[in-house]
Short mmCIF file of N, CA and C in Angstrom, two decimals:
data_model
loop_
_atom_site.label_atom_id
_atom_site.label_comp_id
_atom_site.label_asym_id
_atom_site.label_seq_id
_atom_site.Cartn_x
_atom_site.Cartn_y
_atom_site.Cartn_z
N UNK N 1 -0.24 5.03 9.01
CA UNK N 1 -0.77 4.25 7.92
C UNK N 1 -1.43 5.18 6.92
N UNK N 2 -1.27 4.65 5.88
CA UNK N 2 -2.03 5.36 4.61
C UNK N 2 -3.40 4.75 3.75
N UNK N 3 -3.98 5.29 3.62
CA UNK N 3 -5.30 5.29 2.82
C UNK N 3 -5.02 5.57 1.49
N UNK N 4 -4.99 4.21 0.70
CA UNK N 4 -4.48 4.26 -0.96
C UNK N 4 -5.55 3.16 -1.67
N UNK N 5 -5.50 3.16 -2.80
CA UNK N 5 -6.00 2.94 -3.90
C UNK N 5 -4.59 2.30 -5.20
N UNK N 6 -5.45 0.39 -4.72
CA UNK N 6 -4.44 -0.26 -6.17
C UNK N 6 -4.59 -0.02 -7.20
N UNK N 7 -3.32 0.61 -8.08
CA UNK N 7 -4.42 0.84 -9.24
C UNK N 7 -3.16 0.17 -10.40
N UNK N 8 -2.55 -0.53 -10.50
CA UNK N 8 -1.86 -1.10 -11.07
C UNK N 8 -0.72 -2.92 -10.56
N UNK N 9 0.03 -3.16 -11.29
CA UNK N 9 0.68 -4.42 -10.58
C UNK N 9 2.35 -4.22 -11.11
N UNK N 10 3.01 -5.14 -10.49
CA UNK N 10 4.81 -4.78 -11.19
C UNK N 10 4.97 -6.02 -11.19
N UNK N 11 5.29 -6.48 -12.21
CA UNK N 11 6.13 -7.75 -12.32
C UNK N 11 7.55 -7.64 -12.69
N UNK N 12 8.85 -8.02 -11.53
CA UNK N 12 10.04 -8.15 -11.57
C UNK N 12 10.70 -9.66 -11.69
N UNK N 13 11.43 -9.69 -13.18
CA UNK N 13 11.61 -11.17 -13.10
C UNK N 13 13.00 -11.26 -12.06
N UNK N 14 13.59 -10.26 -11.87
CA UNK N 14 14.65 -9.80 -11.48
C UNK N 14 15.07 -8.85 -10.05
N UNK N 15 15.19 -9.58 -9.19
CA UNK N 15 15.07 -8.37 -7.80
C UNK N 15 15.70 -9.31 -6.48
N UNK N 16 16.06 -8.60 -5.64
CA UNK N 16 16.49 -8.94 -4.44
C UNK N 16 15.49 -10.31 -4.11
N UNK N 17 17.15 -11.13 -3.35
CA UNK N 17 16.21 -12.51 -3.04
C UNK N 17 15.10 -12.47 -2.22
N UNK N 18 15.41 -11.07 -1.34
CA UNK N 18 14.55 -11.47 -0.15
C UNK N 18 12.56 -11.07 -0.21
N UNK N 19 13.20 -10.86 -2.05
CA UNK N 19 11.45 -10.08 -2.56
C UNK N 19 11.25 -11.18 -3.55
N UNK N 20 11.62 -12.04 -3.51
CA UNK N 20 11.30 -13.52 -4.10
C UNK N 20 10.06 -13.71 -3.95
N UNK N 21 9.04 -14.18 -4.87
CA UNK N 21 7.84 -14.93 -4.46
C UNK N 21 6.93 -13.73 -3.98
N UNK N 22 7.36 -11.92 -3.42
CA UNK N 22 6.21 -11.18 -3.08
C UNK N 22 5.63 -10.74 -4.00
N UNK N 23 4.52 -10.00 -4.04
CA UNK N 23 3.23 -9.77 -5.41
C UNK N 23 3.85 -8.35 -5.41
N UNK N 24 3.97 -7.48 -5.89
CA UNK N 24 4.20 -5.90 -5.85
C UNK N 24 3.20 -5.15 -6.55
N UNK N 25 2.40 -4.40 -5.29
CA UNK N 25 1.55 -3.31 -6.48
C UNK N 25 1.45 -1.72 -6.51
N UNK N 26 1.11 -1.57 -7.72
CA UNK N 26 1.09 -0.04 -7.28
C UNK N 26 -0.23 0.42 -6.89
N UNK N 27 0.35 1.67 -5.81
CA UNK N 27 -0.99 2.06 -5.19
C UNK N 27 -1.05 3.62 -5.17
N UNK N 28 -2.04 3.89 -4.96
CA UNK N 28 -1.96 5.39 -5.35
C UNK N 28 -3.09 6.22 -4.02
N UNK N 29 -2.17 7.33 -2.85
CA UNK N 29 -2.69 7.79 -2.18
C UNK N 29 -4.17 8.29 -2.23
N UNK N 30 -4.95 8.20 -1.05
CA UNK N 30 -6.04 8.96 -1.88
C UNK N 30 -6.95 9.49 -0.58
N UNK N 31 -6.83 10.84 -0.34
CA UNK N 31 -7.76 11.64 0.36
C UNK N 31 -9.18 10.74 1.53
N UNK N 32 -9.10 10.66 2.08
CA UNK N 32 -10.72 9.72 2.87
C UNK N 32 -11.98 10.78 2.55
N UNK N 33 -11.71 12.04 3.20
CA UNK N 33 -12.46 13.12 2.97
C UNK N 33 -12.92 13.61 1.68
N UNK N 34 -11.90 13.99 0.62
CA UNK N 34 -12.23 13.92 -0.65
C UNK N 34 -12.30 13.11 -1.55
N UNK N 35 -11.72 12.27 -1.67
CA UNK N 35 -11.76 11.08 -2.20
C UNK N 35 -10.50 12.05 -3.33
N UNK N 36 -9.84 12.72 -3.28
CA UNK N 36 -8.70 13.39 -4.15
C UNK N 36 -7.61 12.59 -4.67
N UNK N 37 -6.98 12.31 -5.23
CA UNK N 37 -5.58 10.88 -4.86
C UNK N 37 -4.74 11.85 -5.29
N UNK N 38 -3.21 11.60 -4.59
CA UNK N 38 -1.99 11.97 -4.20
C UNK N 38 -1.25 11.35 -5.78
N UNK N 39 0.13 11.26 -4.67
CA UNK N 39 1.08 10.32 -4.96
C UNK N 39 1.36 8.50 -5.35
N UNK N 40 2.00 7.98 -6.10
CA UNK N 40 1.77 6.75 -6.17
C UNK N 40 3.29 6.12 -5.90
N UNK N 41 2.95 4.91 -5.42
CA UNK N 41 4.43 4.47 -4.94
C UNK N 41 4.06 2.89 -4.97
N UNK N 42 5.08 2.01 -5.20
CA UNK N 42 5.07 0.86 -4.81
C UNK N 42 4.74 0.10 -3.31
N UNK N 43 4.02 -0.84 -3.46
CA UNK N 43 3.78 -1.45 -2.39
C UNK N 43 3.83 -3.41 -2.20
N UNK N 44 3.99 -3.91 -1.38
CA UNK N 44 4.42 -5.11 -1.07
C UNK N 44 3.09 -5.91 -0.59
N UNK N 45 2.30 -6.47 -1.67
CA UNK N 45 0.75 -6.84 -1.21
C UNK N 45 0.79 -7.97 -0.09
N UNK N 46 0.26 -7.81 0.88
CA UNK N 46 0.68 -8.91 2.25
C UNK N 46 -1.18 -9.25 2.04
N UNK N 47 -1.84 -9.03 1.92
CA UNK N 47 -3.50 -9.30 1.91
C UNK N 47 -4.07 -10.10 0.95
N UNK N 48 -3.33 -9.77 -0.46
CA UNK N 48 -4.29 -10.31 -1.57
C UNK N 48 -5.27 -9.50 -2.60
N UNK N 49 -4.81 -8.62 -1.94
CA UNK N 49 -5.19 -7.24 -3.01
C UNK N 49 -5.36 -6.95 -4.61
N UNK N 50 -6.67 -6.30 -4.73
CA UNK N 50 -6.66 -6.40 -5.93
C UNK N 50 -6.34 -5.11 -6.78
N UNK N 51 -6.94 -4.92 -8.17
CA UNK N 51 -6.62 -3.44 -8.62
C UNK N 51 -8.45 -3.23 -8.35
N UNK N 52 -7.96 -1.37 -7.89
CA UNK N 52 -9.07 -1.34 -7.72
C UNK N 52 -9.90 -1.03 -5.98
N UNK N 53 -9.33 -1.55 -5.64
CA UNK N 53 -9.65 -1.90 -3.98
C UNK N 53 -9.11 -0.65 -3.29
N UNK N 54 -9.85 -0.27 -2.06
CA UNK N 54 -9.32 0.88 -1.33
C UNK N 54 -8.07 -0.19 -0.47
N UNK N 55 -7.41 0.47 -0.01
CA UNK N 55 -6.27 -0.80 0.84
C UNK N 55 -5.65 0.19 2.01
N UNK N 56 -5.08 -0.21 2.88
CA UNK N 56 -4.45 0.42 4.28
C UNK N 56 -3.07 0.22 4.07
N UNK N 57 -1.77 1.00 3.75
CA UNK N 57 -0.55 0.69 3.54
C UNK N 57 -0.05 1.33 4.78
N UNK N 58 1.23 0.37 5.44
CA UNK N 58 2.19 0.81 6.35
C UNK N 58 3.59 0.85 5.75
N UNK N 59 3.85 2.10 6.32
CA UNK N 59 5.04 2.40 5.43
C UNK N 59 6.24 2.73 6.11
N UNK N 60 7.60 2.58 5.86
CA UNK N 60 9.15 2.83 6.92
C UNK N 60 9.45 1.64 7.53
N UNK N 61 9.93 1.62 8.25
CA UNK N 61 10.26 0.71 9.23
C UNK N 61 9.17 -0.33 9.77
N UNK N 62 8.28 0.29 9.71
CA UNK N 62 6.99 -0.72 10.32
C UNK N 62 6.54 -1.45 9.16
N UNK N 63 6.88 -0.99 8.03
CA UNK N 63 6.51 -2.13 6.68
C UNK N 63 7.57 -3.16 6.44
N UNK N 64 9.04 -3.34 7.09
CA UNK N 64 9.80 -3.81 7.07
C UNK N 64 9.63 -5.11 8.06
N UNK N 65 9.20 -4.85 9.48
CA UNK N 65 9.02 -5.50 10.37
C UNK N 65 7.43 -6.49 9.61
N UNK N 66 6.75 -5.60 9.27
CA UNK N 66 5.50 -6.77 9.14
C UNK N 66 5.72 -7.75 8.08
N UNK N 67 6.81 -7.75 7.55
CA UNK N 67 6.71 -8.88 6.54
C UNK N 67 7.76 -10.18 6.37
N UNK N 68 9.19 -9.24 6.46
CA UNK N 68 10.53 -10.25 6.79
C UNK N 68 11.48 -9.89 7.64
N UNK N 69 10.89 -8.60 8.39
CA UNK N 69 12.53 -8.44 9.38
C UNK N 69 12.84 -7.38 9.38
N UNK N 70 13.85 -6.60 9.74
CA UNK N 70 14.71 -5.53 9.57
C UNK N 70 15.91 -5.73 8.60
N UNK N 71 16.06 -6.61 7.86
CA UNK N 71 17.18 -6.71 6.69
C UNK N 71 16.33 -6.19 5.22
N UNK N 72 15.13 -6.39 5.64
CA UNK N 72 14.30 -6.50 3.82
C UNK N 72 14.51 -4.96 3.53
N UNK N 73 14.71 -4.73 2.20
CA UNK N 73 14.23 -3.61 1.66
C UNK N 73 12.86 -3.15 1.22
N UNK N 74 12.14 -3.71 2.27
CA UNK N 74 11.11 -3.21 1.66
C UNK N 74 10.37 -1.84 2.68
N UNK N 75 9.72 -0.88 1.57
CA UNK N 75 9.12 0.88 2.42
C UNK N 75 8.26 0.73 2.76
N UNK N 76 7.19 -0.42 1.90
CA UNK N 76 5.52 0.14 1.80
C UNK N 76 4.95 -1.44 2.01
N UNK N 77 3.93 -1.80 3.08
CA UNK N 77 3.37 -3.27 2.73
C UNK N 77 1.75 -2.88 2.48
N UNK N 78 1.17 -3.70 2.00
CA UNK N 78 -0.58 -3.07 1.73
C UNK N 78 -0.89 -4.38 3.24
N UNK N 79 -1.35 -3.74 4.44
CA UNK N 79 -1.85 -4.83 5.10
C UNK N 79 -2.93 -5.05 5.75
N UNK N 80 -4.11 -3.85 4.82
CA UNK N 80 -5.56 -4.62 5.01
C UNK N 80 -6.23 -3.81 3.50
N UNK N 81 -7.73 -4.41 3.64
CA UNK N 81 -8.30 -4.00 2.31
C UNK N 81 -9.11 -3.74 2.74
N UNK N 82 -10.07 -2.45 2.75
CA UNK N 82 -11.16 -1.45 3.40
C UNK N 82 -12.01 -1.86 2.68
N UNK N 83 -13.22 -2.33 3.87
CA UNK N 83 -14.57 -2.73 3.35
C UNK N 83 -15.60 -1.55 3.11
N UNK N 84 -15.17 -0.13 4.24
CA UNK N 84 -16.45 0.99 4.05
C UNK N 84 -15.67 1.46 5.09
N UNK N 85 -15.51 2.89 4.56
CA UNK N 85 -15.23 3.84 5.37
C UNK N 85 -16.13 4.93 5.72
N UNK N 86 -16.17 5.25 7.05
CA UNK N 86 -17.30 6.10 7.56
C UNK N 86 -16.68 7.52 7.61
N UNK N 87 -16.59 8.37 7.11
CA UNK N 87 -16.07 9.78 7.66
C UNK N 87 -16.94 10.80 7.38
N UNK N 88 -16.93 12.08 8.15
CA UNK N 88 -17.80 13.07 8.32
C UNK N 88 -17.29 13.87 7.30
N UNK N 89 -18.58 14.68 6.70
CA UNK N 89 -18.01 15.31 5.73
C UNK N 89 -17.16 16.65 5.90
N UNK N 90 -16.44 16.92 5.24
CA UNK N 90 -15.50 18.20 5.38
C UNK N 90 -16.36 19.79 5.57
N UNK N 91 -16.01 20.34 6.67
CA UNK N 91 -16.06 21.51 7.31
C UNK N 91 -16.01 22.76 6.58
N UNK N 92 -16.35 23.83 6.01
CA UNK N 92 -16.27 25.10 5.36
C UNK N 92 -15.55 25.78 6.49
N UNK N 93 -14.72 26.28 6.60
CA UNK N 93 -14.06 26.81 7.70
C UNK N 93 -14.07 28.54 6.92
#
């Protein structure tokens, strides 16, 4: 699972039936430790997610299964929204 940040929305009037009716947002990776952000990729909001919100995305095969099956095309689902994350701070090595 990934630790991302919504920071946008997609509206498709046009797309596979089986993404009918889902919300799509974009989310954008983002460091726990640094708070740094990555990469951004689409995601399949299963929670209710807003922009803005830290969120928990599962992604591959296991984002496929949590929502419609093994037929869906879908990579990425958002399927929780982080209330407070506790982590220790980063190490000087």
């Amino acid at each position: 699972m990934i630790v991302a940040k919504v920071v946008g929305n997609i509206w498709a009037t046009r797309k596979e039936d089986t993404l009918q009716g889902m919300k799509l947002m974009i989310v954008q990776v983002i460091d726990p430790i640094s708070q740094d952000s990555g990469r951004s990729f689409v995601a399949v909001d299963q929670v209710g997610a807003g922009i803005g919100e830290t969120v928990i995305v599962s992604t591959g095969s296991s984002a496929r299964l949590a929502k419609l099956g093994r037929h869906s095309p879908i990579d990425a689902i958002i399927v929780g929204i982080v209330d407070q994350m506790d982590v220790p701070p980063a190490r000087d090595e």
